[in-house]
Coordinates of C-alpha atoms and ligand atoms in Angstrom, one line a residue:
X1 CA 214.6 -213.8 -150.1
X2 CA 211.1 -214.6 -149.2
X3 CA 210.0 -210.8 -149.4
X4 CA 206.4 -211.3 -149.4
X5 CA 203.4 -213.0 -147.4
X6 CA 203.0 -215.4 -150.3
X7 CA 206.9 -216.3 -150.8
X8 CA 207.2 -216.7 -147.2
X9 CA 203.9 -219.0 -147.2
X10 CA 205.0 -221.1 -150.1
X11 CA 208.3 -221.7 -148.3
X12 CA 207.3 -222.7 -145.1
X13 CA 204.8 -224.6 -146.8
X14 CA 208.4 -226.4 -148.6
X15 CA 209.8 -227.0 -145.2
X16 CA 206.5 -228.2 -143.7
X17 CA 206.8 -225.6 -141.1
X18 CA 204.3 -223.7 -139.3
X19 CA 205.1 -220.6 -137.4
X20 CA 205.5 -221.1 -133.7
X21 CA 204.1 -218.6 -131.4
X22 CA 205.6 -219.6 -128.7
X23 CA 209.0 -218.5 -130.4
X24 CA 207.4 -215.6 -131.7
X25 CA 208.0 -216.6 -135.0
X26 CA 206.3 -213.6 -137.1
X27 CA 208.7 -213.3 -140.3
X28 CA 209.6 -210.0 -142.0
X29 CA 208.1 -209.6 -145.2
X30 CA 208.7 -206.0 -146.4
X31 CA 211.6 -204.7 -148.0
X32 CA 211.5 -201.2 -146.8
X33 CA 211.4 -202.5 -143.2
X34 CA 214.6 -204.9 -144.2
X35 CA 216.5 -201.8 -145.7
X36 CA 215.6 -199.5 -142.9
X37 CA 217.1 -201.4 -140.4
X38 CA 220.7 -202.3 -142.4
X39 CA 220.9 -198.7 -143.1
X40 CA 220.0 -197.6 -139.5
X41 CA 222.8 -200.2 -138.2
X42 CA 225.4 -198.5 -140.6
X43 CA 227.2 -201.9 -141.2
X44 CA 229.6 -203.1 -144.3
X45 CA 232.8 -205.5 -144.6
X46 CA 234.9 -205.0 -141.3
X47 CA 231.5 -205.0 -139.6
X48 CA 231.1 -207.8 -136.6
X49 CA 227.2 -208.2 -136.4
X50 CA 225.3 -210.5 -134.2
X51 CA 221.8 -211.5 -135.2
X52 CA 219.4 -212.9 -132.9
X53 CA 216.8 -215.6 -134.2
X54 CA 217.6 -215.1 -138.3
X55 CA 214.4 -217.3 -138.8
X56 CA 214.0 -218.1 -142.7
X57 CA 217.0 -215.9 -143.8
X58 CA 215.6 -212.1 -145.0
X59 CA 217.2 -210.0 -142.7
X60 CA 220.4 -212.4 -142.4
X61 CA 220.9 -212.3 -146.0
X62 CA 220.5 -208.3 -146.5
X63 CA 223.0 -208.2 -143.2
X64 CA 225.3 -210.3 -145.0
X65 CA 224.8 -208.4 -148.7
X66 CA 226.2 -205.7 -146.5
X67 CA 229.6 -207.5 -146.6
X68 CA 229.4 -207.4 -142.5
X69 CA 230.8 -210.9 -140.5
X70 CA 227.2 -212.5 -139.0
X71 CA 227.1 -214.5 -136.1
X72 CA 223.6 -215.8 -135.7
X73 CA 221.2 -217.9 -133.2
X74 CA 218.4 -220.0 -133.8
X75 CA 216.4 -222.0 -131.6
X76 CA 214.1 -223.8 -134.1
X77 CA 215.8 -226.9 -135.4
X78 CA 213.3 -226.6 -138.3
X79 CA 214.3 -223.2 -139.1
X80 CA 218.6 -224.0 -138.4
X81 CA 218.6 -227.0 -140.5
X82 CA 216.9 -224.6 -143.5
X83 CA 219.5 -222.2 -142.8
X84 CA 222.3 -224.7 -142.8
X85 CA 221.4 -226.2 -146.3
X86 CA 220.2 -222.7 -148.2
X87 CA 222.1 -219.9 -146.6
X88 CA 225.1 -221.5 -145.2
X89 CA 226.4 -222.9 -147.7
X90 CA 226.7 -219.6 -150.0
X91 CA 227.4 -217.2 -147.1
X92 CA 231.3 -217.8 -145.6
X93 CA 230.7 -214.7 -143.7
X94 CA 228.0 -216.3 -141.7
X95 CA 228.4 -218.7 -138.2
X96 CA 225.1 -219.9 -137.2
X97 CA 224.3 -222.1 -134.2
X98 CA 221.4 -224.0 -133.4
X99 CA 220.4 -223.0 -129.7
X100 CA 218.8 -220.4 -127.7
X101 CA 219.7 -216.6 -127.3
X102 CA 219.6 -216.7 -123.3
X103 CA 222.3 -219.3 -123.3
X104 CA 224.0 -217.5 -126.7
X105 CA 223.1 -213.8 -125.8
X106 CA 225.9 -212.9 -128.5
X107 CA 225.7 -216.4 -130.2
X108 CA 229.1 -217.2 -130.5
X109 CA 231.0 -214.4 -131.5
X110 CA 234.6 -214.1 -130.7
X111 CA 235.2 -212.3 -128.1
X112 CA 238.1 -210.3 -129.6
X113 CA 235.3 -209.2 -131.6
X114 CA 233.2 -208.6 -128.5
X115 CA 235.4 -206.5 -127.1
X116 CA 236.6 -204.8 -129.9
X117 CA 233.3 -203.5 -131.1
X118 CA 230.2 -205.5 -132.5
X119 CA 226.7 -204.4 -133.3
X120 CA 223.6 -206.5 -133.0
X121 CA 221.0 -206.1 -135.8
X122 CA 217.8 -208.5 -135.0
X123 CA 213.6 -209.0 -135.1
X124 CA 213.8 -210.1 -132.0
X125 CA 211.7 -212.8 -130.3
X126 CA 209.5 -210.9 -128.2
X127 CA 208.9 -213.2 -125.2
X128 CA 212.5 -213.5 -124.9
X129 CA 213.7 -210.2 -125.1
X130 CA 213.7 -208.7 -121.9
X131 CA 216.0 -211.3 -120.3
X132 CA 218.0 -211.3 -123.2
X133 CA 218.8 -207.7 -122.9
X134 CA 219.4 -208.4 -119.4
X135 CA 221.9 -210.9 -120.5
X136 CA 223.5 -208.5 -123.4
X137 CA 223.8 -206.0 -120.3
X138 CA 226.3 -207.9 -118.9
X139 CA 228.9 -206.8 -121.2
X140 CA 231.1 -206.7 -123.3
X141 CA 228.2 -204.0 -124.4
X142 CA 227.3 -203.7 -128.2
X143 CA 228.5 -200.0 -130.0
X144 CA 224.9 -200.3 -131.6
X145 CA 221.7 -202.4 -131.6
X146 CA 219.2 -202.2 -134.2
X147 CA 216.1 -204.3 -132.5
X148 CA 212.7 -204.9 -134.3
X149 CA 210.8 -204.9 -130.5
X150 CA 207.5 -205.2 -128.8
X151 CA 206.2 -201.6 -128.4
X152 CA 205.5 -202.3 -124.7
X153 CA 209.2 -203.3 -124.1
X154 CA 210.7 -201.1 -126.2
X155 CA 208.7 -198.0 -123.8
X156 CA 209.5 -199.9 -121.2
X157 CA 213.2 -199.3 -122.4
X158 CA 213.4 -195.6 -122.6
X159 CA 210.9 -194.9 -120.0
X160 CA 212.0 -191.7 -118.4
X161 CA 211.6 -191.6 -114.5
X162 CA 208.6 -191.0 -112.7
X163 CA 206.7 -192.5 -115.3
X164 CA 204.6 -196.2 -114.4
X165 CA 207.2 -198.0 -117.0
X166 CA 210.2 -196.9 -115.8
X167 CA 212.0 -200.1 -114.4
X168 CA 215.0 -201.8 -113.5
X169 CA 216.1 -202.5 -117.6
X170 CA 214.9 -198.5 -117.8
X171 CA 218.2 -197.6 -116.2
X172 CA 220.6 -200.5 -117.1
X173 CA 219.9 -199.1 -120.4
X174 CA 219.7 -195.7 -120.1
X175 CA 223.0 -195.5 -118.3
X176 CA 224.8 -197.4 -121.4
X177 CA 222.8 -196.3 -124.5
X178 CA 221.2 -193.1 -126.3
X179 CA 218.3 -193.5 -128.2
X180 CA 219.1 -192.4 -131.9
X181 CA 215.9 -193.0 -133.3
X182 CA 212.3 -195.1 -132.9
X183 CA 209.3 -196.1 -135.1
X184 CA 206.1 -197.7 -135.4
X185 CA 206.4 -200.8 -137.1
X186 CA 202.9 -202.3 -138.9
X187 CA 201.6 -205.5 -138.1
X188 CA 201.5 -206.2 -141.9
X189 CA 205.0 -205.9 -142.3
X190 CA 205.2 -209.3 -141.0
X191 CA 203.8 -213.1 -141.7
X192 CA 201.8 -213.9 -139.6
X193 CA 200.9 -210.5 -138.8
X194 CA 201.3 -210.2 -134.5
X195 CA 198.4 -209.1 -132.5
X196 CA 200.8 -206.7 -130.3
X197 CA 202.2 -203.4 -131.7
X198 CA 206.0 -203.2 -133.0
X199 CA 208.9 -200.8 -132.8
X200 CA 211.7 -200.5 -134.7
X201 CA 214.2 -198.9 -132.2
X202 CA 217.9 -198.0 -132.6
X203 CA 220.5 -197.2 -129.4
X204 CA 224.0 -196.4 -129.4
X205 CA 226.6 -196.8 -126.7
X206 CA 227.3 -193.7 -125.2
X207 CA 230.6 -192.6 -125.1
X208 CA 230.6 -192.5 -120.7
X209 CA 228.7 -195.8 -120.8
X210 CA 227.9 -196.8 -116.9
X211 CA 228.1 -200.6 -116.6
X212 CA 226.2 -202.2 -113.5
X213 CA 228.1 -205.0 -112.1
X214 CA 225.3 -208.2 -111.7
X215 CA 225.3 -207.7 -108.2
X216 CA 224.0 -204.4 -108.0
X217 CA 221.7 -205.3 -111.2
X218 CA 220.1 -207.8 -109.3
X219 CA 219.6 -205.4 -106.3
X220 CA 218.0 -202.7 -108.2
X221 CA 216.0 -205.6 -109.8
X222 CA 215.2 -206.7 -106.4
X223 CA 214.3 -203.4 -105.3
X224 CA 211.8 -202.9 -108.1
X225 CA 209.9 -205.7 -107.8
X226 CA 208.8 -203.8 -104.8
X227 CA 208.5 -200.6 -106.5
X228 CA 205.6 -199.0 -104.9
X229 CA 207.3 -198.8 -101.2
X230 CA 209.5 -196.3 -100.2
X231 CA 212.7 -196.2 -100.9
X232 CA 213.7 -195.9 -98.1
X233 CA 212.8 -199.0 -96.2
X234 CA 213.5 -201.0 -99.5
X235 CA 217.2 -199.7 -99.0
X236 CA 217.0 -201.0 -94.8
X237 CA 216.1 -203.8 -96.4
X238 CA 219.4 -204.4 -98.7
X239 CA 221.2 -203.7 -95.6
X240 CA 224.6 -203.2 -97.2
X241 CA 226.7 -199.9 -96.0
X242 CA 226.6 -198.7 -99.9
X243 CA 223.0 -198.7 -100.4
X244 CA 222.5 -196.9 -97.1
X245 CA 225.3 -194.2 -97.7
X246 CA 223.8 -193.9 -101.3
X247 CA 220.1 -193.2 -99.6
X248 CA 221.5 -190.3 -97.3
X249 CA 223.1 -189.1 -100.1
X250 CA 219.7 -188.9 -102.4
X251 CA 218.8 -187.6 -99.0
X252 CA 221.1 -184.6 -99.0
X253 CA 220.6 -183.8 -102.6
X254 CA 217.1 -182.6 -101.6
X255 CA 215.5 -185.8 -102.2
X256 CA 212.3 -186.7 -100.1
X257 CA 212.4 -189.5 -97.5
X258 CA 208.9 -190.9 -99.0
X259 CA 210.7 -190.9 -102.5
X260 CA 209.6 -194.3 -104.4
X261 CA 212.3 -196.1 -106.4
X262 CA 210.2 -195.3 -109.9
X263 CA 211.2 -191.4 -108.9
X264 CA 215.0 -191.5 -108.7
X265 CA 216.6 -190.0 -112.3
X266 CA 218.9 -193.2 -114.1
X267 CA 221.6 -190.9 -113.4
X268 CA 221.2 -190.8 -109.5
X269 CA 221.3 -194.8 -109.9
X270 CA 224.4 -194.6 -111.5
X271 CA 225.7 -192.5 -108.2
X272 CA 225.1 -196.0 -106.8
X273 CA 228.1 -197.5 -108.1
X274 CA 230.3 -194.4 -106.1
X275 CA 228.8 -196.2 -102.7
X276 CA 229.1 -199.7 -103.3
Ligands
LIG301 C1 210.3 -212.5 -135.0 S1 211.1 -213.9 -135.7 C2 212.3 -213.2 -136.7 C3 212.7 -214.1 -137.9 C4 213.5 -213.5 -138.9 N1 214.7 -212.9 -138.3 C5 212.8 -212.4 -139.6 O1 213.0 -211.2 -139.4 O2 211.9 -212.7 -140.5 C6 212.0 -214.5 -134.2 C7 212.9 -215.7 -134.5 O3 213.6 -216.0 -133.3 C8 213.6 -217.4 -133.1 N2 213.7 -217.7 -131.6 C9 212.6 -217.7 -130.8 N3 213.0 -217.9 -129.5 C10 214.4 -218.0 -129.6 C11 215.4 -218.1 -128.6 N4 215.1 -218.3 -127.3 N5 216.7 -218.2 -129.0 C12 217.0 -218.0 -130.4 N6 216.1 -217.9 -131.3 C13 214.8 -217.8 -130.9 C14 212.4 -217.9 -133.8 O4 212.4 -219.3 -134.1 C15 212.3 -217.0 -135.0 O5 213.1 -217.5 -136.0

């Protein structure tokens, strides 16, 4: 396991490789970071765990030590082919597939293990990982993700109402998933080292999970982008009877007419899905 920025060097100097920032291709190289995040995931045999861009193997190989199933997916061909020929071969637990995480949001994991229960463990790509969330949100929803993030997505995340970050993925998430426990990730924990900060961020499904159907996703995505009108008129806008009941509800509860989307709780969002 290339546990080290001189290991990991010497290894994609092997493979002739070099780190793509495009695919945000900043490899873990401490061990306490690797071990936090299997211990934070809780996993062991009988454990279904998706991984999203394993990279040159670290984390996938300290999944798999867990005795956990792994179903992996990689976008480099570089990086896949290296996995095929040095971790496949020795790891029956693992199915990897060469493509990209918004076509694979779960690679290809079964989906009796999808909807049985599954747990996603990854150092994610950050370009990518807003609509990839967006894409996990469409269900069947992970009990647990363990996400290595961007800091600025990862606030954007659990943003709490009110504030300037607090978006349409604010309350998708919020709705589905409690935030068990977040931390500041150093740049040197990784090779190359990224110029944006990192978060090491764990959420678990909540036991009254809300689920937005696409339709009304994309409708309080749609509403967002306009974010600084009132709501109001946004709602006019939609012109759907749910969305207008839902307004004179928020209405009735005391809300004010002016109120801008940013200011409505997650959980008055939710009441949404009573209307439509
Ligand atoms: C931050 S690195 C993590 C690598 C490795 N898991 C580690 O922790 O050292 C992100 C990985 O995601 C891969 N990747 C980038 N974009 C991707 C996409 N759209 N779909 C799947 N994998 C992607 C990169 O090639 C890279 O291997």
């Amino acid at each position: 396991m290339p546990l080290s920025p001189t290991a990991t060097r010497e290894l994609l100097h092997q493979l002739e490789h070099l780190p793509n920032k495009k695919l945000g291709q900043n490899f873990l190289v401490d061990g306490n970071i690797v071990r936090k995040s299997i211990d934070l995931a809780e996993i062991g045999p009988g454990s279904a765990v998706v991984e999203i861009g394993p990279g040159l193997g670290t984390l996938t190989r300290a999944i798999l030590a867990s005795g956990a199933s792994l179903w992996a997916v990689e976008r480099d061909a570089t990086l896949a082919a290296h996995l095929r020929t040095n971790v496949l071969p020795e790891q029956p637990k693992l199915q990897l597939i060469e493509g990209d995480c918004l076509d694979y949001p779960i690679a290809a994991l079964p989906s009796e293990h999808a909807e049985s229960g599954y747990k996603i463990v990854a150092n994610l790509p950050y370009a990518v990982s807003t609509p990839w969330m967006d894409a996990v949100l469409s269900g069947p929803l992970p009990q647990r993700m363990v996400l290595m993030l961007q800091k600025e997505a990862a606030d954007r995340y659990v943003a709490p109402h009110g504030s300037k970050t607090f978006g349409a993925i604010s309350i998708f998430l919020q709705a589905a998933y409690k935030m068990h426990s977040r931390h500041l990730v150093s740049a040197q924990c990784f090779h190359p080292a990224p110029k944006v900060d990192s978060v090491l961020l764990r959420l678990d499904l909540k036991e009254d999970a809300v689920h937005f159907p696409k339709e009304i996703r994309a409708c309080i995505r749609r509403i967002f982008t306009l974010r600084r009108k009132q709501l109001g008129s946004l709602c006019k806008k939609e012109a759907t009877p749910g969305i207008t009941a839902w307004f004179e509800h928020l209405l009735s509860k005391g809300y004010s007419p002016s109120i801008r989307p940013e200011e409505i709780t997650y959980q008055d969002w939710c009441e949404l899905l009573n209307f439509c």
